[in-house]
Structure formats: structure tokens, C-alpha cells
């Protein structure tokens, strides 16, 4: 190939590149998506865990939702009140006061207290075990299966299986709700961090059946309800439930529970 041909080819390629670059530049300007500067500032405040606990696809999704007014400034469970206050400043609104919450496993049926119907040998995952006979080897069909679906779901290493049941470390828990969603028996719920009195049972069976399957089960006797001066605990579907807005932590229900299912949980420190 002659030198002239090489120069013509090089000029053609170069010219094509320049034209494409020019067209891409125009397209980039016309198709550019304007990002609200508040969204970028909120992204700088959010913890960046991208855990999804806020209900949005990562921190960027939450930041966009807050700017659009689709989510409150305190929607991030990981950042809590401090982050909510900073986002409130960015948005020019006051952050609503809200108490910290933590996950709580409503089960006290450990290996010693919960009876078993058979020996299980299979996939160690609660969501898989939910489809085997009686939802696993434990006699109680409402309690913790102990195979750790919640442990796998927790992005903060805040929940572990101890003696056959899941236990939450309230200091590590960020209330992201991942464990709540992962539990097939729906026995994990978010409760106020400050809550002291908790019912360690989730069974809806009648008292006789409960006692036949677990020595740590609520028998629905109503003694807790009758002895609460604050109307903070009621038995519904054979199981005691605490209204944390009314509960003062006096411990009257704890003292009267014949099965010792209601506990006062001490906080670290």
C-alpha cells in the first residue's frame, strides 16, 4: 500500500472518530439526567451499607426517594437518629423523633426445653425445613427451627444460633428487618431497644398441647393480663402480647407467669 493510501485511511479513521465523539458529546448533553445536589449530599451522609433495610434498592435508591418526598428523612435503620438529623438539615426539615428498634426472637425453646419428634438429617436451612413433616424435628411448629436462615440473611453479624435457637445481639442489630423476612415461622419482630419485658414464645396452640411440646411455652393462662396494672399485656390466640407503648417494665407479669415465659431482658452496660 502506498503512503498516500495509508494517509487517506488514517484520515478517514480519525475523522470518523472525531465525528462520533462530537455526536456522543451532543447526545450526552441532551440526554443528561440532572441530579439534585441534595441527593448527592444525602448519599454522603448515609452509611453506605446498601442493606435494603430501608425498603429501597440501596442507599442511592433511598437518597432519591427522600429528595422526591417519597420517604422520610429517618428511613435508614442503620444510621438511626444521628443520620436522620443530618439528612433533615440537608432537606431543611426536622427529623421526627423515633426510638431505636432491634430484632427480637419470640422463642425460648432451646435444645433442653423443646421436645423433638424425630432426628433430622438434611439441608440446614429454615426455609427448606419448613417443607418437611411438621416443619422440622421440633414438636412445636411455631418456634425457632434453629437452622439459621436469619443468620445468613443478617448483614451485620447480629444474630446467631445458640443452643438450638436464634439469639440477637441488640448492640450489633441495626433493625434492617432482613432476619424478619427470612424467618418462615414469622417469630422475629422489631421491638423498641429500650423494651425490657419480652414474651419468649410464639405458639398459638392451647396450653395442653404447648406443654406436650415445650417446657418454655406460653399456655395462655391470662395471669399476666390479670396482674398488669397498666393494661400493657393481653393474651390473643393463646399467646401473650405486650403493648410497648403502655409497658413500664414493672415486672408484674414476669413474676406471675407460671411457665416463666415472660422475661426481663437486661441491656449491656
Short mmCIF file of C-alpha atoms in Angstrom, two decimals:
data_model
loop_
_atom_site.label_atom_id
_atom_site.label_comp_id
_atom_site.label_asym_id
_atom_site.label_seq_id
_atom_site.Cartn_x
_atom_site.Cartn_y
_atom_site.Cartn_z
CA UNK A 1 0.00 0.00 0.00
CA UNK A 2 1.33 3.45 -0.95
CA UNK A 3 1.98 6.20 1.53
CA UNK A 4 -0.94 8.16 0.05
CA UNK A 5 -3.33 5.29 0.74
CA UNK A 6 -2.11 4.99 4.32
CA UNK A 7 -2.64 8.72 4.92
CA UNK A 8 -6.14 8.60 3.41
CA UNK A 9 -7.07 5.61 5.60
CA UNK A 10 -5.68 7.29 8.72
CA UNK A 11 -7.55 10.50 7.92
CA UNK A 12 -10.79 8.58 7.39
CA UNK A 13 -10.46 6.72 10.69
CA UNK A 14 -9.50 9.87 12.56
CA UNK A 15 -12.32 11.85 11.02
CA UNK A 16 -14.82 9.15 11.87
CA UNK A 17 -13.59 9.12 15.49
CA UNK A 18 -13.90 12.89 15.75
CA UNK A 19 -17.43 12.79 14.29
CA UNK A 20 -18.52 10.03 16.67
CA UNK A 21 -17.04 11.90 19.64
CA UNK A 22 -18.85 15.07 18.58
CA UNK A 23 -22.18 13.24 18.25
CA UNK A 24 -21.72 11.49 21.60
CA UNK A 25 -20.97 14.83 23.24
CA UNK A 26 -24.20 16.31 21.89
CA UNK A 27 -26.18 13.22 22.91
CA UNK A 28 -24.64 13.30 26.38
CA UNK A 29 -25.73 16.90 26.90
CA UNK A 30 -29.24 16.36 25.61
CA UNK A 31 -29.81 13.07 27.46
CA UNK A 32 -28.05 14.11 30.66
CA UNK A 33 -30.08 13.35 33.78
CA UNK A 34 -29.92 16.22 36.24
CA UNK A 35 -29.13 15.00 39.78
CA UNK A 36 -30.42 17.08 42.67
CA UNK A 37 -27.40 18.21 44.68
CA UNK A 38 -29.32 17.30 47.85
CA UNK A 39 -29.34 13.69 46.70
CA UNK A 40 -25.55 13.69 46.48
CA UNK A 41 -25.27 15.28 49.92
CA UNK A 42 -27.60 12.67 51.41
CA UNK A 43 -25.52 9.91 49.81
CA UNK A 44 -22.52 11.38 51.63
CA UNK A 45 -24.36 11.11 54.95
CA UNK A 46 -25.88 7.62 54.57
CA UNK A 47 -23.72 4.78 55.95
CA UNK A 48 -23.34 3.05 52.57
CA UNK A 49 -24.27 -0.45 53.76
CA UNK A 50 -26.75 -0.93 50.91
CA UNK A 51 -28.54 -3.47 53.11
CA UNK A 52 -32.02 -2.74 51.76
CA UNK A 53 -33.42 -2.46 55.27
CA UNK A 54 -34.98 0.88 54.34
CA UNK A 55 -37.14 -0.79 51.71
CA UNK A 56 -35.27 0.76 48.78
CA UNK A 57 -32.60 -0.70 46.46
CA UNK A 58 -29.54 0.51 48.30
CA UNK A 59 -28.54 3.89 49.72
CA UNK A 60 -28.80 5.64 46.34
CA UNK A 61 -32.40 4.50 46.00
CA UNK A 62 -33.24 5.83 49.45
CA UNK A 63 -31.49 9.15 48.80
CA UNK A 64 -33.52 9.65 45.63
CA UNK A 65 -36.75 8.75 47.44
CA UNK A 66 -36.06 11.22 50.26
CA UNK A 67 -35.40 14.06 47.82
CA UNK A 68 -38.65 13.24 45.96
CA UNK A 69 -40.56 13.25 49.24
CA UNK A 70 -41.39 9.55 48.93
CA UNK A 71 -39.50 8.55 52.09
CA UNK A 72 -38.99 10.25 55.48
CA UNK A 73 -35.57 11.54 56.47
CA UNK A 74 -35.37 8.87 59.20
CA UNK A 75 -35.94 5.90 56.89
CA UNK A 76 -32.41 4.49 57.27
CA UNK A 77 -32.42 1.90 60.09
CA UNK A 78 -28.64 1.67 60.15
CA UNK A 79 -27.93 5.37 60.55
CA UNK A 80 -30.67 5.89 63.12
CA UNK A 81 -31.38 9.27 64.72
CA UNK A 82 -27.93 10.87 64.07
CA UNK A 83 -28.15 10.27 60.32
CA UNK A 84 -31.81 11.31 60.28
CA UNK A 85 -30.86 14.63 61.88
CA UNK A 86 -28.16 15.28 59.26
CA UNK A 87 -30.50 14.42 56.39
CA UNK A 88 -33.12 16.66 57.96
CA UNK A 89 -30.66 19.57 57.82
CA UNK A 90 -29.98 18.88 54.15
CA UNK A 91 -33.69 18.74 53.36
CA UNK A 92 -34.50 21.72 55.58
CA UNK A 93 -36.99 19.81 57.69
CA UNK A 94 -36.95 18.50 61.23
CA UNK A 95 -36.36 14.78 61.71
CA UNK A 96 -39.16 13.07 63.57
CA UNK A 97 -38.13 11.66 66.93
CA UNK A 98 -38.13 7.89 66.85
CA UNK A 99 -36.76 5.33 69.24
CA UNK A 100 -34.21 2.80 68.18
CA UNK A 101 -35.50 -0.70 67.44
CA UNK A 102 -33.91 -4.13 67.46
CA UNK A 103 -34.90 -7.58 66.26
CA UNK A 104 -36.29 -9.98 68.85
CA UNK A 105 -36.79 -13.75 68.50
CA UNK A 106 -40.01 -14.84 70.20
CA UNK A 107 -38.82 -18.27 71.27
CA UNK A 108 -37.22 -19.79 74.36
CA UNK A 109 -37.41 -23.39 73.18
CA UNK A 110 -33.75 -24.33 73.25
CA UNK A 111 -32.37 -27.86 72.97
CA UNK A 112 -33.13 -28.58 76.62
CA UNK A 113 -36.70 -27.26 76.69
CA UNK A 114 -38.10 -28.07 73.25
CA UNK A 115 -39.02 -31.67 72.54
CA UNK A 116 -38.28 -33.41 69.26
CA UNK A 117 -40.44 -35.77 67.21
CA UNK A 118 -37.62 -37.23 65.12
CA UNK A 119 -33.99 -36.85 64.08
CA UNK A 120 -33.49 -34.60 61.07
CA UNK A 121 -30.70 -35.06 58.54
CA UNK A 122 -30.87 -32.75 55.58
CA UNK A 123 -30.37 -29.22 54.34
CA UNK A 124 -29.65 -26.91 57.28
CA UNK A 125 -31.85 -24.02 56.27
CA UNK A 126 -35.12 -23.00 57.92
CA UNK A 127 -36.83 -22.10 54.66
CA UNK A 128 -36.08 -25.58 53.33
CA UNK A 129 -37.02 -27.33 56.58
CA UNK A 130 -40.38 -25.52 56.54
CA UNK A 131 -41.49 -28.04 53.88
CA UNK A 132 -40.57 -31.24 55.75
CA UNK A 133 -43.06 -33.01 58.07
CA UNK A 134 -44.21 -30.77 60.97
CA UNK A 135 -41.80 -28.04 59.82
CA UNK A 136 -38.81 -29.89 61.20
CA UNK A 137 -37.97 -32.20 64.09
CA UNK A 138 -39.13 -29.95 66.95
CA UNK A 139 -42.56 -30.79 68.37
CA UNK A 140 -43.56 -27.11 68.36
CA UNK A 141 -44.46 -25.97 64.85
CA UNK A 142 -44.32 -22.28 65.79
CA UNK A 143 -40.87 -21.98 67.33
CA UNK A 144 -37.33 -21.44 66.12
CA UNK A 145 -36.16 -24.22 63.81
CA UNK A 146 -32.56 -23.40 64.59
CA UNK A 147 -31.10 -23.84 61.12
CA UNK A 148 -30.02 -20.24 60.66
CA UNK A 149 -31.80 -18.69 57.68
CA UNK A 150 -31.87 -15.49 59.75
CA UNK A 151 -28.13 -15.76 60.43
CA UNK A 152 -27.39 -15.98 56.70
CA UNK A 153 -29.67 -13.03 55.98
CA UNK A 154 -28.17 -10.66 58.57
CA UNK A 155 -25.58 -8.31 57.00
CA UNK A 156 -24.34 -7.14 60.42
CA UNK A 157 -23.47 -10.46 62.12
CA UNK A 158 -26.03 -9.60 64.80
CA UNK A 159 -27.85 -12.92 65.10
CA UNK A 160 -26.54 -16.42 65.83
CA UNK A 161 -27.86 -19.86 66.70
CA UNK A 162 -27.17 -20.67 70.35
CA UNK A 163 -28.36 -23.94 71.88
CA UNK A 164 -30.82 -24.55 69.07
CA UNK A 165 -32.45 -21.10 68.85
CA UNK A 166 -31.61 -17.77 67.26
CA UNK A 167 -30.39 -15.03 69.58
CA UNK A 168 -29.96 -11.37 68.62
CA UNK A 169 -27.12 -9.15 69.80
CA UNK A 170 -29.03 -5.88 70.36
CA UNK A 171 -25.82 -3.84 70.24
CA UNK A 172 -24.97 -5.11 66.75
CA UNK A 173 -28.53 -5.15 65.38
CA UNK A 174 -29.46 -2.32 63.00
CA UNK A 175 -33.16 -3.24 62.67
CA UNK A 176 -32.81 -3.77 58.92
CA UNK A 177 -35.58 -6.44 59.01
CA UNK A 178 -33.61 -8.95 56.92
CA UNK A 179 -33.99 -11.63 59.60
CA UNK A 180 -37.69 -10.82 59.97
CA UNK A 181 -38.21 -11.53 56.27
CA UNK A 182 -36.05 -14.68 56.33
CA UNK A 183 -37.88 -16.48 59.18
CA UNK A 184 -40.54 -18.84 57.76
CA UNK A 185 -42.27 -19.07 61.16
CA UNK A 186 -42.57 -15.28 61.45
CA UNK A 187 -41.29 -15.29 65.01
CA UNK A 188 -38.83 -12.41 64.69
CA UNK A 189 -40.16 -8.90 65.16
CA UNK A 190 -38.75 -5.43 65.70
CA UNK A 191 -39.25 -4.08 69.22
CA UNK A 192 -38.06 -0.92 70.96
CA UNK A 193 -34.43 -1.15 72.03
CA UNK A 194 -35.44 0.12 75.45
CA UNK A 195 -38.04 -2.62 75.93
CA UNK A 196 -37.20 -4.70 78.98
CA UNK A 197 -40.09 -7.17 79.20
CA UNK A 198 -40.39 -9.74 76.42
CA UNK A 199 -42.50 -12.84 75.78
CA UNK A 200 -40.30 -15.73 74.66
CA UNK A 201 -42.94 -17.74 72.85
CA UNK A 202 -44.75 -17.71 69.52
CA UNK A 203 -47.03 -20.77 69.85
CA UNK A 204 -50.73 -20.41 69.17
CA UNK A 205 -51.52 -23.90 70.46
CA UNK A 206 -53.70 -24.43 73.51
CA UNK A 207 -52.00 -24.87 76.87
CA UNK A 208 -52.15 -28.67 76.96
CA UNK A 209 -50.57 -29.01 73.52
CA UNK A 210 -47.92 -26.43 74.34
CA UNK A 211 -46.83 -28.28 77.48
CA UNK A 212 -46.59 -31.50 75.48
CA UNK A 213 -44.11 -29.95 73.05
CA UNK A 214 -42.07 -27.44 75.05
CA UNK A 215 -41.47 -26.63 78.71
CA UNK A 216 -40.86 -22.97 77.83
CA UNK A 217 -44.16 -22.23 76.11
CA UNK A 218 -46.98 -19.80 76.86
CA UNK A 219 -50.12 -21.67 77.96
CA UNK A 220 -52.44 -18.69 77.58
CA UNK A 221 -53.48 -18.67 81.23
CA UNK A 222 -54.15 -14.88 81.29
CA UNK A 223 -52.42 -14.42 84.68
CA UNK A 224 -50.08 -11.86 83.16
CA UNK A 225 -53.02 -9.94 81.75
CA UNK A 226 -54.95 -10.00 85.03
CA UNK A 227 -52.00 -8.73 87.07
CA UNK A 228 -50.87 -5.90 84.77
CA UNK A 229 -51.91 -2.54 86.23
CA UNK A 230 -51.10 -0.72 83.00
CA UNK A 231 -53.22 -2.77 80.57
CA UNK A 232 -49.99 -3.46 78.66
CA UNK A 233 -50.26 -7.20 78.07
CA UNK A 234 -53.07 -9.27 76.57
CA UNK A 235 -53.49 -12.89 75.52
CA UNK A 236 -54.58 -13.26 71.89
CA UNK A 237 -54.67 -16.59 70.03
CA UNK A 238 -53.36 -18.32 73.17
CA UNK A 239 -50.22 -16.21 73.32
CA UNK A 240 -49.34 -13.14 75.42
CA UNK A 241 -48.55 -9.91 73.55
CA UNK A 242 -47.00 -6.77 75.05
CA UNK A 243 -48.04 -3.23 74.12
CA UNK A 244 -44.69 -1.45 74.46
CA UNK A 245 -46.30 1.98 74.45
CA UNK A 246 -48.00 1.10 77.72
CA UNK A 247 -45.45 -1.24 79.32
CA UNK A 248 -43.46 0.33 82.17
CA UNK A 249 -41.22 -2.67 82.81
CA UNK A 250 -42.63 -3.15 86.31
CA UNK A 251 -42.19 -6.92 86.08
CA UNK A 252 -45.61 -7.90 87.49
CA UNK A 253 -46.32 -10.16 84.51
CA UNK A 254 -42.87 -11.71 84.83
CA UNK A 255 -43.49 -12.61 88.47
CA UNK A 256 -46.92 -14.12 87.79
CA UNK A 257 -46.09 -16.20 84.69
CA UNK A 258 -46.26 -19.87 85.81
CA UNK A 259 -44.18 -21.11 82.86
CA UNK A 260 -41.54 -18.35 83.16
CA UNK A 261 -42.07 -17.43 79.53
CA UNK A 262 -42.00 -13.68 80.17
CA UNK A 263 -38.53 -12.32 80.86
CA UNK A 264 -36.90 -9.06 81.83
CA UNK A 265 -34.02 -8.65 79.42
CA UNK A 266 -31.05 -6.71 80.71
CA UNK A 267 -29.14 -4.44 78.34
CA UNK A 268 -25.37 -4.44 78.03
CA UNK A 269 -23.71 -1.73 80.08
#
